[in-house]
Amino acid sequence: MPREGLRDMLSGIKPRRVTQSDAEGHRFALSEMKNRYRKKEKCMNPFSSLYYIRENKGRAAICIFMMVLGTFMFLAGNYVDSMIRCFDRSFGYYDRVVKTNAQTTDEDFQDFESVVKDVKGDPKLDCVRYSALGFPSLSHGTVLGLDLTDTCMVFNSVEDMKKVFDHLGIRADLSRCRNRSVVLTEDLAKNLGLAVGDRLDHSVNEYLDQEYTVDALVDEPGYAMFYIFENPENLFRLYIFSDSLQGKELYGYVSDLVGDRKVQVVQSYRDEVMPEMTILYVIFYAMVILVAVVLAVTINSVMTGQYMKRTYEFGVYRALGRGRGAIRCKVAKEVLSMNLIAVLLGASIIFLYTYLVNSLLYEEKGLHLRYFSGIGLLGFLICEGLILIPVILSKGRRMGRADVTEF
């Protein structure tokens, strides 16, 4: 096109006037661009503990998933503790009641009768006698699927039962009770599917040689049961209790009173049961160590591959003046940040699982899975230590030796 024609065409275009709203729009757009840049600049902090997780979500997710598995040791510990805690209420009963038995070497039971006389004459003590015959406890299920047998107490009359129940703080409607009645805790009744009015005989337990009737339920946790069996000719066992003494103090006082007479002071129920529960602790802690070693090896292998790819990155940090201590600190922060996310996620899963399994499954069976336990916390801490300490030390030492001159 000739130059003159182009000049004529352009001369016909009128310049657009810039209004105030246009200027404000340009200023707003420029401000937004500056804010986005500053935000991006702020997020680009390679030494932030969350920077690596944010920029490598897939790899971090794998490590977090495996760390979550370690938190399940807390849940496993809760299961073990819930099983052992089945005996807590019965332990409390026998911390306040001491059982004594006449020994077979006590001719004419003179020593036993003298102990009964001394107990009744002691202002600190009280007692009730009961049958020397054996009475079985009923087995119940647990959250681990194993069957346990708790204790049972036997009384010669309803009045004796009321007397001991009042001492122990047990509340129950005993108006239906009579000879050969059985009183169960509600948890035990739920677990066995029993109700007031049901009969117990040889078909329920092979050691029941007579028929008994469930005549009352005790609204207390635990799995104890209580018999009423009138046997006035064979009352050579004794429950001794005190309003001012309990636990080891009560057992020591009764032992001193009995002395060397031919009467057995039965050890506390707690001392009888807890040694048998030691195997559960051994199995649990062995499982914790095994799981921790497997997870530590797996997580260490995954992280080794990840940090090997970042050797150049850490070499540059060293070249820019970062010391080995700062490098180790960065590695530790990254690992601990991933572990913190895993712990929070695992704790949420465990809490939700515990709530649901209690509500939907265990409560109707008279069982309860604990939300927290000391053994679970200790198992979790052991697992965490065996996983995190080797990973942090090995990766921190390796990345601290990265040198840009060796690339």
mmCIF file of C-alpha atoms in Angstrom:
data_model
loop_
_atom_site.group_PDB
_atom_site.id
_atom_site.type_symbol
_atom_site.label_atom_id
_atom_site.label_comp_id
_atom_site.label_asym_id
_atom_site.label_seq_id
_atom_site.Cartn_x
_atom_site.Cartn_y
_atom_site.Cartn_z
ATOM 1 C CA MET A 1 0.000 0.000 0.000
ATOM 2 C CA PRO A 2 1.404 3.474 -0.876
ATOM 3 C CA ARG A 3 2.639 5.483 2.043
ATOM 4 C CA GLU A 4 0.147 8.248 1.344
ATOM 5 C CA GLY A 5 -2.783 5.805 1.536
ATOM 6 C CA LEU A 6 -1.607 4.378 4.839
ATOM 7 C CA ARG A 7 -1.310 7.868 6.270
ATOM 8 C CA ASP A 8 -4.823 8.705 5.184
ATOM 9 C CA MET A 9 -6.215 5.501 6.732
ATOM 10 C CA LEU A 10 -4.485 6.035 10.084
ATOM 11 C CA SER A 11 -5.488 9.640 10.216
ATOM 12 C CA GLY A 12 -9.115 8.516 10.278
ATOM 13 C CA ILE A 13 -8.651 6.539 13.549
ATOM 14 C CA LYS A 14 -9.469 8.542 16.621
ATOM 15 C CA PRO A 15 -7.446 7.700 19.754
ATOM 16 C CA ARG A 16 -9.510 6.203 22.644
ATOM 17 C CA ARG A 17 -9.558 8.282 25.753
ATOM 18 C CA VAL A 18 -8.397 6.476 28.908
ATOM 19 C CA THR A 19 -11.060 6.847 31.583
ATOM 20 C CA GLN A 20 -10.648 6.763 35.363
ATOM 21 C CA SER A 21 -12.232 3.306 35.587
ATOM 22 C CA ASP A 22 -9.653 1.973 33.094
ATOM 23 C CA ALA A 23 -6.836 3.345 35.201
ATOM 24 C CA GLU A 24 -8.283 1.764 38.360
ATOM 25 C CA GLY A 25 -8.625 -1.568 36.549
ATOM 26 C CA HIS A 26 -4.971 -1.454 35.484
ATOM 27 C CA ARG A 27 -3.869 -0.620 38.997
ATOM 28 C CA PHE A 28 -5.952 -3.504 40.441
ATOM 29 C CA ALA A 29 -4.503 -5.979 37.925
ATOM 30 C CA LEU A 30 -0.980 -4.818 38.715
ATOM 31 C CA SER A 31 -1.654 -5.162 42.450
ATOM 32 C CA GLU A 32 -2.970 -8.715 41.979
ATOM 33 C CA MET A 33 0.123 -9.673 39.985
ATOM 34 C CA LYS A 34 2.367 -8.332 42.752
ATOM 35 C CA ASN A 35 0.403 -10.204 45.446
ATOM 36 C CA ARG A 36 0.581 -13.485 43.508
ATOM 37 C CA TYR A 37 4.310 -13.050 43.056
ATOM 38 C CA ARG A 38 4.865 -12.287 46.720
ATOM 39 C CA LYS A 39 2.740 -15.275 47.727
ATOM 40 C CA LYS A 40 4.639 -17.562 45.389
ATOM 41 C CA GLU A 41 7.925 -16.151 46.612
ATOM 42 C CA LYS A 42 6.836 -16.747 50.192
ATOM 43 C CA CYS A 43 5.859 -20.366 49.437
ATOM 44 C CA MET A 44 9.176 -21.051 47.762
ATOM 45 C CA ASN A 45 11.082 -21.686 50.963
ATOM 46 C CA PRO A 46 13.138 -24.809 50.349
ATOM 47 C CA PHE A 47 14.193 -24.988 53.998
ATOM 48 C CA SER A 48 10.605 -25.105 55.235
ATOM 49 C CA SER A 49 9.698 -28.509 56.711
ATOM 50 C CA LEU A 50 6.512 -28.593 54.610
ATOM 51 C CA TYR A 51 8.083 -27.444 51.335
ATOM 52 C CA TYR A 52 9.229 -30.908 50.283
ATOM 53 C CA ILE A 53 5.876 -32.482 51.237
ATOM 54 C CA ARG A 54 3.984 -29.837 49.270
ATOM 55 C CA GLU A 55 6.170 -30.209 46.187
ATOM 56 C CA ASN A 56 6.346 -34.040 46.328
ATOM 57 C CA LYS A 57 2.896 -35.089 47.459
ATOM 58 C CA GLY A 58 2.994 -38.562 45.917
ATOM 59 C CA ARG A 59 6.264 -39.640 47.510
ATOM 60 C CA ALA A 60 5.352 -38.088 50.844
ATOM 61 C CA ALA A 61 1.979 -39.859 50.797
ATOM 62 C CA ILE A 62 3.712 -43.255 50.557
ATOM 63 C CA CYS A 63 5.852 -42.531 53.613
ATOM 64 C CA ILE A 64 2.891 -41.117 55.549
ATOM 65 C CA PHE A 65 0.812 -44.224 54.780
ATOM 66 C CA MET A 66 3.492 -46.528 56.174
ATOM 67 C CA MET A 67 3.916 -44.312 59.241
ATOM 68 C CA VAL A 68 0.156 -44.535 59.840
ATOM 69 C CA LEU A 69 0.576 -48.312 60.128
ATOM 70 C CA GLY A 70 2.912 -47.696 63.059
ATOM 71 C CA THR A 71 0.201 -45.794 64.948
ATOM 72 C CA PHE A 72 -1.958 -48.933 64.906
ATOM 73 C CA MET A 73 0.315 -50.325 67.630
ATOM 74 C CA PHE A 74 -1.607 -47.988 69.913
ATOM 75 C CA LEU A 75 -4.852 -49.700 68.897
ATOM 76 C CA ALA A 76 -3.288 -53.141 69.409
ATOM 77 C CA GLY A 77 -2.234 -52.090 72.904
ATOM 78 C CA ASN A 78 -5.779 -50.931 73.645
ATOM 79 C CA TYR A 79 -7.056 -54.383 72.715
ATOM 80 C CA VAL A 80 -4.605 -56.108 75.066
ATOM 81 C CA ASP A 81 -5.326 -53.665 77.877
ATOM 82 C CA SER A 82 -9.096 -54.017 77.412
ATOM 83 C CA MET A 83 -8.771 -57.758 77.920
ATOM 84 C CA ILE A 84 -6.683 -57.405 81.080
ATOM 85 C CA ARG A 85 -8.995 -54.712 82.462
ATOM 86 C CA CYS A 86 -11.839 -57.239 82.508
ATOM 87 C CA PHE A 87 -10.598 -58.163 85.992
ATOM 88 C CA ASP A 88 -10.419 -54.626 87.418
ATOM 89 C CA ARG A 89 -13.728 -54.738 89.287
ATOM 90 C CA SER A 90 -12.960 -58.132 90.809
ATOM 91 C CA PHE A 91 -9.513 -56.905 91.825
ATOM 92 C CA GLY A 92 -11.286 -54.110 93.680
ATOM 93 C CA TYR A 93 -13.550 -56.579 95.483
ATOM 94 C CA TYR A 94 -10.671 -58.663 96.796
ATOM 95 C CA ASP A 95 -8.649 -55.612 97.775
ATOM 96 C CA ARG A 96 -11.380 -55.133 100.396
ATOM 97 C CA VAL A 97 -12.224 -58.761 101.205
ATOM 98 C CA VAL A 98 -9.793 -61.479 102.314
ATOM 99 C CA LYS A 99 -10.594 -65.162 101.870
ATOM 100 C CA THR A 100 -9.430 -67.708 104.432
ATOM 101 C CA ASN A 101 -9.844 -71.481 104.331
ATOM 102 C CA ALA A 102 -9.584 -74.203 106.927
ATOM 103 C CA GLN A 103 -6.761 -76.613 106.090
ATOM 104 C CA THR A 104 -7.274 -80.368 106.021
ATOM 105 C CA THR A 105 -4.562 -80.810 108.659
ATOM 106 C CA ASP A 106 -6.651 -78.803 111.129
ATOM 107 C CA GLU A 107 -8.211 -81.599 113.165
ATOM 108 C CA ASP A 108 -11.777 -80.832 114.228
ATOM 109 C CA PHE A 109 -11.198 -77.373 112.714
ATOM 110 C CA GLN A 110 -10.133 -75.980 116.059
ATOM 111 C CA ASP A 111 -7.686 -73.498 114.544
ATOM 112 C CA PHE A 112 -10.277 -72.267 112.073
ATOM 113 C CA GLU A 113 -12.894 -71.765 114.808
ATOM 114 C CA SER A 114 -10.360 -69.891 116.919
ATOM 115 C CA VAL A 115 -9.602 -67.564 113.973
ATOM 116 C CA VAL A 116 -13.334 -66.931 113.511
ATOM 117 C CA LYS A 117 -13.606 -66.082 117.212
ATOM 118 C CA ASP A 118 -10.629 -63.697 117.040
ATOM 119 C CA VAL A 119 -11.975 -61.958 113.935
ATOM 120 C CA LYS A 120 -15.385 -61.428 115.511
ATOM 121 C CA GLY A 121 -13.697 -60.060 118.610
ATOM 122 C CA ASP A 122 -11.522 -57.596 116.675
ATOM 123 C CA PRO A 123 -13.203 -54.151 116.397
ATOM 124 C CA LYS A 124 -11.482 -53.491 113.067
ATOM 125 C CA LEU A 125 -12.741 -56.651 111.358
ATOM 126 C CA ASP A 126 -15.980 -58.304 110.324
ATOM 127 C CA CYS A 127 -16.652 -61.597 108.568
ATOM 128 C CA VAL A 128 -19.152 -64.005 107.042
ATOM 129 C CA ARG A 129 -18.766 -67.773 106.693
ATOM 130 C CA TYR A 130 -19.512 -69.732 103.565
ATOM 131 C CA SER A 131 -19.439 -73.265 102.185
ATOM 132 C CA ALA A 132 -16.177 -75.093 101.624
ATOM 133 C CA LEU A 133 -17.597 -76.713 98.473
ATOM 134 C CA GLY A 134 -16.272 -75.609 95.087
ATOM 135 C CA PHE A 135 -18.293 -73.359 92.777
ATOM 136 C CA PRO A 136 -17.400 -72.675 89.138
ATOM 137 C CA SER A 137 -17.265 -69.295 87.421
ATOM 138 C CA LEU A 138 -18.752 -68.874 83.954
ATOM 139 C CA SER A 139 -16.407 -68.141 81.059
ATOM 140 C CA HIS A 140 -17.032 -64.993 79.020
ATOM 141 C CA GLY A 141 -15.763 -63.642 75.720
ATOM 142 C CA THR A 142 -13.342 -60.730 75.280
ATOM 143 C CA VAL A 143 -12.510 -58.175 72.596
ATOM 144 C CA LEU A 144 -9.594 -60.376 71.517
ATOM 145 C CA GLY A 145 -11.896 -63.330 70.954
ATOM 146 C CA LEU A 146 -10.399 -65.321 73.841
ATOM 147 C CA ASP A 147 -12.490 -66.721 76.689
ATOM 148 C CA LEU A 148 -11.681 -65.742 80.269
ATOM 149 C CA THR A 149 -13.065 -66.844 83.608
ATOM 150 C CA ASP A 150 -13.496 -64.249 86.336
ATOM 151 C CA THR A 151 -14.016 -64.840 90.025
ATOM 152 C CA CYS A 152 -17.128 -65.890 91.920
ATOM 153 C CA MET A 153 -18.173 -65.293 95.508
ATOM 154 C CA VAL A 154 -20.342 -67.661 97.546
ATOM 155 C CA PHE A 155 -22.663 -66.741 100.440
ATOM 156 C CA ASN A 156 -24.522 -68.883 102.914
ATOM 157 C CA SER A 157 -27.579 -66.628 102.961
ATOM 158 C CA VAL A 158 -29.171 -63.556 101.416
ATOM 159 C CA GLU A 159 -28.347 -61.636 104.595
ATOM 160 C CA ASP A 160 -24.630 -62.452 104.254
ATOM 161 C CA MET A 161 -24.716 -61.357 100.616
ATOM 162 C CA LYS A 162 -26.359 -58.025 101.545
ATOM 163 C CA LYS A 163 -23.767 -57.487 104.274
ATOM 164 C CA VAL A 164 -20.809 -57.930 101.914
ATOM 165 C CA PHE A 165 -22.523 -56.047 99.078
ATOM 166 C CA ASP A 166 -23.063 -53.067 101.384
ATOM 167 C CA HIS A 167 -19.387 -53.164 102.336
ATOM 168 C CA LEU A 168 -18.290 -53.285 98.684
ATOM 169 C CA GLY A 169 -20.801 -50.657 97.560
ATOM 170 C CA ILE A 170 -22.621 -53.066 95.243
ATOM 171 C CA ARG A 171 -26.211 -52.082 94.538
ATOM 172 C CA ALA A 172 -28.645 -54.822 93.504
ATOM 173 C CA ASP A 173 -32.287 -55.780 94.008
ATOM 174 C CA LEU A 174 -32.022 -58.985 96.034
ATOM 175 C CA SER A 175 -35.740 -59.316 96.744
ATOM 176 C CA ARG A 176 -36.032 -62.397 94.495
ATOM 177 C CA CYS A 177 -32.920 -64.089 95.865
ATOM 178 C CA ARG A 178 -33.078 -67.253 97.916
ATOM 179 C CA ASN A 179 -31.140 -70.482 98.311
ATOM 180 C CA ARG A 180 -29.447 -71.476 95.021
ATOM 181 C CA SER A 181 -29.816 -68.036 93.505
ATOM 182 C CA VAL A 182 -27.132 -66.524 91.300
ATOM 183 C CA VAL A 183 -26.411 -62.817 90.890
ATOM 184 C CA LEU A 184 -24.535 -61.725 87.752
ATOM 185 C CA THR A 185 -23.016 -58.460 86.616
ATOM 186 C CA GLU A 186 -24.885 -56.988 83.654
ATOM 187 C CA ASP A 187 -21.827 -57.282 81.414
ATOM 188 C CA LEU A 188 -21.555 -61.009 82.134
ATOM 189 C CA ALA A 189 -25.286 -61.500 81.541
ATOM 190 C CA LYS A 190 -25.095 -59.693 78.182
ATOM 191 C CA ASN A 191 -22.030 -61.658 77.172
ATOM 192 C CA LEU A 192 -23.665 -64.997 77.923
ATOM 193 C CA GLY A 193 -27.140 -64.003 76.752
ATOM 194 C CA LEU A 194 -28.685 -64.530 80.195
ATOM 195 C CA ALA A 195 -31.508 -62.665 81.935
ATOM 196 C CA VAL A 196 -33.272 -62.692 85.289
ATOM 197 C CA GLY A 197 -35.233 -65.928 85.626
ATOM 198 C CA ASP A 198 -32.894 -68.064 83.488
ATOM 199 C CA ARG A 199 -31.713 -71.345 84.958
ATOM 200 C CA LEU A 200 -28.114 -72.518 85.149
ATOM 201 C CA ASP A 201 -27.253 -76.189 85.269
ATOM 202 C CA HIS A 202 -24.844 -78.773 83.895
ATOM 203 C CA SER A 203 -25.689 -77.752 80.318
ATOM 204 C CA VAL A 204 -24.285 -74.257 80.963
ATOM 205 C CA ASN A 205 -21.161 -75.376 82.817
ATOM 206 C CA GLU A 206 -20.035 -78.954 83.249
ATOM 207 C CA TYR A 207 -18.964 -78.274 86.841
ATOM 208 C CA LEU A 208 -22.424 -77.139 87.947
ATOM 209 C CA ASP A 209 -23.768 -80.198 89.754
ATOM 210 C CA GLN A 210 -26.975 -78.464 90.848
ATOM 211 C CA GLU A 211 -29.501 -76.118 89.302
ATOM 212 C CA TYR A 212 -29.332 -72.389 90.061
ATOM 213 C CA THR A 213 -31.519 -69.463 89.013
ATOM 214 C CA VAL A 214 -30.416 -65.990 87.906
ATOM 215 C CA ASP A 215 -32.413 -63.843 90.334
ATOM 216 C CA ALA A 216 -30.648 -60.452 90.121
ATOM 217 C CA LEU A 217 -28.254 -58.410 88.015
ATOM 218 C CA VAL A 218 -25.613 -55.998 89.289
ATOM 219 C CA ASP A 219 -25.282 -52.725 87.432
ATOM 220 C CA GLU A 220 -21.478 -52.691 87.562
ATOM 221 C CA PRO A 221 -18.746 -53.309 85.002
ATOM 222 C CA GLY A 222 -16.931 -56.607 85.175
ATOM 223 C CA TYR A 223 -17.733 -60.294 84.886
ATOM 224 C CA ALA A 224 -18.062 -61.537 88.465
ATOM 225 C CA MET A 225 -20.865 -63.771 89.709
ATOM 226 C CA PHE A 226 -22.268 -64.438 93.169
ATOM 227 C CA TYR A 227 -23.869 -67.637 94.538
ATOM 228 C CA ILE A 228 -26.222 -68.162 97.436
ATOM 229 C CA PHE A 229 -25.853 -71.703 98.740
ATOM 230 C CA GLU A 230 -27.097 -72.582 102.192
ATOM 231 C CA ASN A 231 -24.872 -75.233 103.724
ATOM 232 C CA PRO A 232 -24.803 -74.799 107.519
ATOM 233 C CA GLU A 233 -22.795 -77.966 108.155
ATOM 234 C CA ASN A 234 -19.800 -77.128 105.989
ATOM 235 C CA LEU A 235 -18.986 -73.452 106.632
ATOM 236 C CA PHE A 236 -15.209 -73.715 106.763
ATOM 237 C CA ARG A 237 -14.344 -70.728 104.623
ATOM 238 C CA LEU A 238 -14.409 -67.109 105.674
ATOM 239 C CA TYR A 239 -14.668 -63.678 104.058
ATOM 240 C CA ILE A 240 -12.905 -61.122 106.265
ATOM 241 C CA PHE A 241 -13.314 -57.396 105.630
ATOM 242 C CA SER A 242 -12.797 -54.057 107.324
ATOM 243 C CA ASP A 243 -14.071 -50.508 107.041
ATOM 244 C CA SER A 244 -10.654 -49.070 107.881
ATOM 245 C CA LEU A 245 -8.245 -51.462 106.126
ATOM 246 C CA GLN A 246 -7.899 -52.639 102.554
ATOM 247 C CA GLY A 247 -5.366 -53.956 100.059
ATOM 248 C CA LYS A 248 -1.976 -55.101 101.352
ATOM 249 C CA GLU A 249 -2.629 -53.485 104.713
ATOM 250 C CA LEU A 250 -5.723 -55.651 105.214
ATOM 251 C CA TYR A 251 -3.956 -58.808 104.019
ATOM 252 C CA GLY A 252 -1.033 -58.135 106.332
ATOM 253 C CA TYR A 253 -3.306 -57.511 109.303
ATOM 254 C CA VAL A 254 -5.252 -60.743 108.713
ATOM 255 C CA SER A 255 -2.054 -62.752 108.190
ATOM 256 C CA ASP A 256 -0.684 -61.491 111.517
ATOM 257 C CA LEU A 257 -3.953 -62.379 113.242
ATOM 258 C CA VAL A 258 -3.950 -65.924 111.807
ATOM 259 C CA GLY A 259 -0.300 -66.455 112.656
ATOM 260 C CA ASP A 260 0.918 -70.057 112.449
ATOM 261 C CA ARG A 261 -2.507 -71.622 112.890
ATOM 262 C CA LYS A 262 -3.643 -74.146 110.310
ATOM 263 C CA VAL A 263 -5.715 -71.663 108.353
ATOM 264 C CA GLN A 264 -4.855 -70.546 104.824
ATOM 265 C CA VAL A 265 -4.988 -66.848 103.953
ATOM 266 C CA VAL A 266 -5.663 -66.910 100.200
ATOM 267 C CA GLN A 267 -3.492 -64.515 98.205
ATOM 268 C CA SER A 268 -5.190 -61.514 96.647
ATOM 269 C CA TYR A 269 -6.973 -62.073 93.370
ATOM 270 C CA ARG A 270 -4.758 -59.474 91.724
ATOM 271 C CA ASP A 271 -1.583 -61.363 92.696
ATOM 272 C CA GLU A 272 -3.144 -64.572 91.416
ATOM 273 C CA VAL A 273 -4.203 -63.288 87.990
ATOM 274 C CA MET A 274 -1.619 -60.719 86.911
ATOM 275 C CA PRO A 275 1.345 -63.139 86.627
ATOM 276 C CA GLU A 276 -0.728 -65.176 84.163
ATOM 277 C CA MET A 277 -1.289 -62.043 82.075
ATOM 278 C CA THR A 278 2.473 -61.522 81.635
ATOM 279 C CA ILE A 279 2.431 -63.616 78.458
ATOM 280 C CA LEU A 280 0.106 -61.057 76.834
ATOM 281 C CA TYR A 281 2.586 -58.260 77.507
ATOM 282 C CA VAL A 282 5.453 -60.360 76.124
ATOM 283 C CA ILE A 283 3.523 -61.173 72.938
ATOM 284 C CA PHE A 284 2.447 -57.562 72.462
ATOM 285 C CA TYR A 285 5.894 -56.023 72.848
ATOM 286 C CA ALA A 286 7.449 -58.702 70.646
ATOM 287 C CA MET A 287 4.852 -57.841 67.985
ATOM 288 C CA VAL A 288 5.618 -54.115 68.383
ATOM 289 C CA ILE A 289 9.335 -54.679 67.815
ATOM 290 C CA LEU A 290 8.716 -56.952 64.818
ATOM 291 C CA VAL A 291 6.302 -54.509 63.165
ATOM 292 C CA ALA A 292 8.609 -51.573 63.916
ATOM 293 C CA VAL A 293 11.601 -53.316 62.313
ATOM 294 C CA VAL A 294 9.620 -54.197 59.186
ATOM 295 C CA LEU A 295 8.241 -50.661 58.857
ATOM 296 C CA ALA A 296 11.641 -49.108 59.596
ATOM 297 C CA VAL A 297 13.315 -51.148 56.837
ATOM 298 C CA THR A 298 10.508 -50.361 54.376
ATOM 299 C CA ILE A 299 10.350 -46.642 55.145
ATOM 300 C CA ASN A 300 14.146 -46.389 55.114
ATOM 301 C CA SER A 301 14.258 -47.999 51.655
ATOM 302 C CA VAL A 302 11.624 -45.626 50.269
ATOM 303 C CA MET A 303 13.313 -42.566 51.738
ATOM 304 C CA THR A 304 16.731 -43.683 50.575
ATOM 305 C CA GLY A 305 15.506 -43.537 46.980
ATOM 306 C CA GLN A 306 13.896 -40.155 47.555
ATOM 307 C CA TYR A 307 16.925 -38.561 49.182
ATOM 308 C CA MET A 308 19.358 -40.044 46.670
ATOM 309 C CA LYS A 309 17.538 -38.028 44.002
ATOM 310 C CA ARG A 310 17.971 -34.922 46.154
ATOM 311 C CA THR A 311 21.729 -35.232 46.631
ATOM 312 C CA TYR A 312 22.269 -32.389 44.130
ATOM 313 C CA GLU A 313 19.778 -30.225 46.010
ATOM 314 C CA PHE A 314 21.592 -30.662 49.307
ATOM 315 C CA GLY A 315 24.964 -30.175 47.593
ATOM 316 C CA VAL A 316 23.757 -26.765 46.401
ATOM 317 C CA TYR A 317 22.637 -25.907 49.942
ATOM 318 C CA ARG A 318 26.113 -26.747 51.180
ATOM 319 C CA ALA A 319 27.658 -24.641 48.454
ATOM 320 C CA LEU A 320 25.459 -21.706 49.472
ATOM 321 C CA GLY A 321 26.835 -21.868 52.991
ATOM 322 C CA ARG A 322 24.453 -24.163 54.842
ATOM 323 C CA GLY A 323 26.277 -26.261 57.432
ATOM 324 C CA ARG A 324 25.884 -29.958 58.119
ATOM 325 C CA GLY A 325 23.874 -29.220 61.238
ATOM 326 C CA ALA A 326 21.356 -27.190 59.217
ATOM 327 C CA ILE A 327 21.114 -29.999 56.653
ATOM 328 C CA ARG A 328 20.470 -32.612 59.359
ATOM 329 C CA CYS A 329 17.899 -30.322 60.949
ATOM 330 C CA LYS A 330 16.085 -29.958 57.608
ATOM 331 C CA VAL A 331 15.968 -33.723 57.117
ATOM 332 C CA ALA A 332 14.695 -34.226 60.681
ATOM 333 C CA LYS A 333 11.978 -31.587 60.203
ATOM 334 C CA GLU A 334 10.808 -33.182 56.955
ATOM 335 C CA VAL A 335 10.606 -36.665 58.481
ATOM 336 C CA LEU A 336 8.944 -35.444 61.677
ATOM 337 C CA SER A 337 6.428 -33.359 59.706
ATOM 338 C CA MET A 338 5.381 -36.410 57.699
ATOM 339 C CA ASN A 339 5.181 -38.413 60.931
ATOM 340 C CA LEU A 340 3.037 -35.747 62.598
ATOM 341 C CA ILE A 341 0.564 -35.900 59.716
ATOM 342 C CA ALA A 342 0.577 -39.711 59.986
ATOM 343 C CA VAL A 343 -0.040 -39.610 63.752
ATOM 344 C CA LEU A 344 -2.969 -37.204 63.406
ATOM 345 C CA LEU A 345 -4.453 -39.288 60.610
ATOM 346 C CA GLY A 346 -3.886 -42.553 62.486
ATOM 347 C CA ALA A 347 -5.352 -41.157 65.720
ATOM 348 C CA SER A 348 -8.487 -40.049 63.862
ATOM 349 C CA ILE A 349 -8.884 -43.488 62.298
ATOM 350 C CA ILE A 350 -8.358 -45.262 65.636
ATOM 351 C CA PHE A 351 -10.844 -43.042 67.468
ATOM 352 C CA LEU A 352 -13.503 -43.499 64.783
ATOM 353 C CA TYR A 353 -12.920 -47.253 64.635
ATOM 354 C CA THR A 354 -13.126 -47.591 68.429
ATOM 355 C CA TYR A 355 -16.349 -45.607 68.588
ATOM 356 C CA LEU A 356 -17.996 -47.613 65.817
ATOM 357 C CA VAL A 357 -16.920 -51.059 67.000
ATOM 358 C CA ASN A 358 -18.073 -50.292 70.565
ATOM 359 C CA SER A 359 -21.433 -48.931 69.417
ATOM 360 C CA LEU A 360 -22.209 -51.533 66.769
ATOM 361 C CA LEU A 361 -20.594 -54.700 68.110
ATOM 362 C CA TYR A 362 -19.165 -54.770 71.618
ATOM 363 C CA GLU A 363 -21.753 -52.974 73.761
ATOM 364 C CA GLU A 364 -24.484 -55.509 73.042
ATOM 365 C CA LYS A 365 -22.061 -58.251 74.124
ATOM 366 C CA GLY A 366 -21.121 -56.537 77.383
ATOM 367 C CA LEU A 367 -17.629 -55.718 76.087
ATOM 368 C CA HIS A 368 -15.745 -52.444 75.774
ATOM 369 C CA LEU A 369 -12.657 -51.493 73.765
ATOM 370 C CA ARG A 370 -10.714 -48.777 75.565
ATOM 371 C CA TYR A 371 -9.984 -45.475 73.838
ATOM 372 C CA PHE A 372 -6.680 -45.046 75.656
ATOM 373 C CA SER A 373 -4.257 -47.292 77.504
ATOM 374 C CA GLY A 374 -0.784 -47.004 78.941
ATOM 375 C CA ILE A 375 0.394 -50.175 77.229
ATOM 376 C CA GLY A 376 -0.891 -48.866 73.884
ATOM 377 C CA LEU A 377 0.905 -45.544 74.330
ATOM 378 C CA LEU A 378 4.161 -47.272 75.277
ATOM 379 C CA GLY A 379 3.916 -49.651 72.319
ATOM 380 C CA PHE A 380 3.282 -46.703 69.998
ATOM 381 C CA LEU A 381 6.298 -44.773 71.360
ATOM 382 C CA ILE A 382 8.568 -47.811 71.003
ATOM 383 C CA CYS A 383 7.428 -48.295 67.413
ATOM 384 C CA GLU A 384 7.905 -44.599 66.623
ATOM 385 C CA GLY A 385 11.391 -44.583 68.100
ATOM 386 C CA LEU A 386 12.522 -47.679 66.200
ATOM 387 C CA ILE A 387 11.227 -46.197 62.946
ATOM 388 C CA LEU A 388 12.162 -42.519 63.151
ATOM 389 C CA ILE A 389 15.536 -42.481 64.900
ATOM 390 C CA PRO A 390 17.400 -44.649 62.338
ATOM 391 C CA VAL A 391 15.774 -42.832 59.394
ATOM 392 C CA ILE A 392 16.587 -39.355 60.695
ATOM 393 C CA LEU A 393 20.160 -40.219 61.663
ATOM 394 C CA SER A 394 21.058 -42.104 58.481
ATOM 395 C CA LYS A 395 19.479 -39.659 56.029
ATOM 396 C CA GLY A 396 20.695 -36.595 57.898
ATOM 397 C CA ARG A 397 24.271 -37.891 57.948
ATOM 398 C CA ARG A 398 24.199 -38.829 54.261
ATOM 399 C CA MET A 399 22.730 -35.533 53.073
ATOM 400 C CA GLY A 400 25.088 -33.603 55.343
ATOM 401 C CA ARG A 401 28.029 -35.044 53.375
ATOM 402 C CA ALA A 402 26.646 -33.975 49.974
ATOM 403 C CA ASP A 403 29.249 -31.909 48.064
ATOM 404 C CA VAL A 404 28.530 -30.035 44.840
ATOM 405 C CA THR A 405 32.110 -30.566 43.668
ATOM 406 C CA GLU A 406 31.552 -34.324 43.441
ATOM 407 C CA PHE A 407 28.703 -34.113 40.910
#
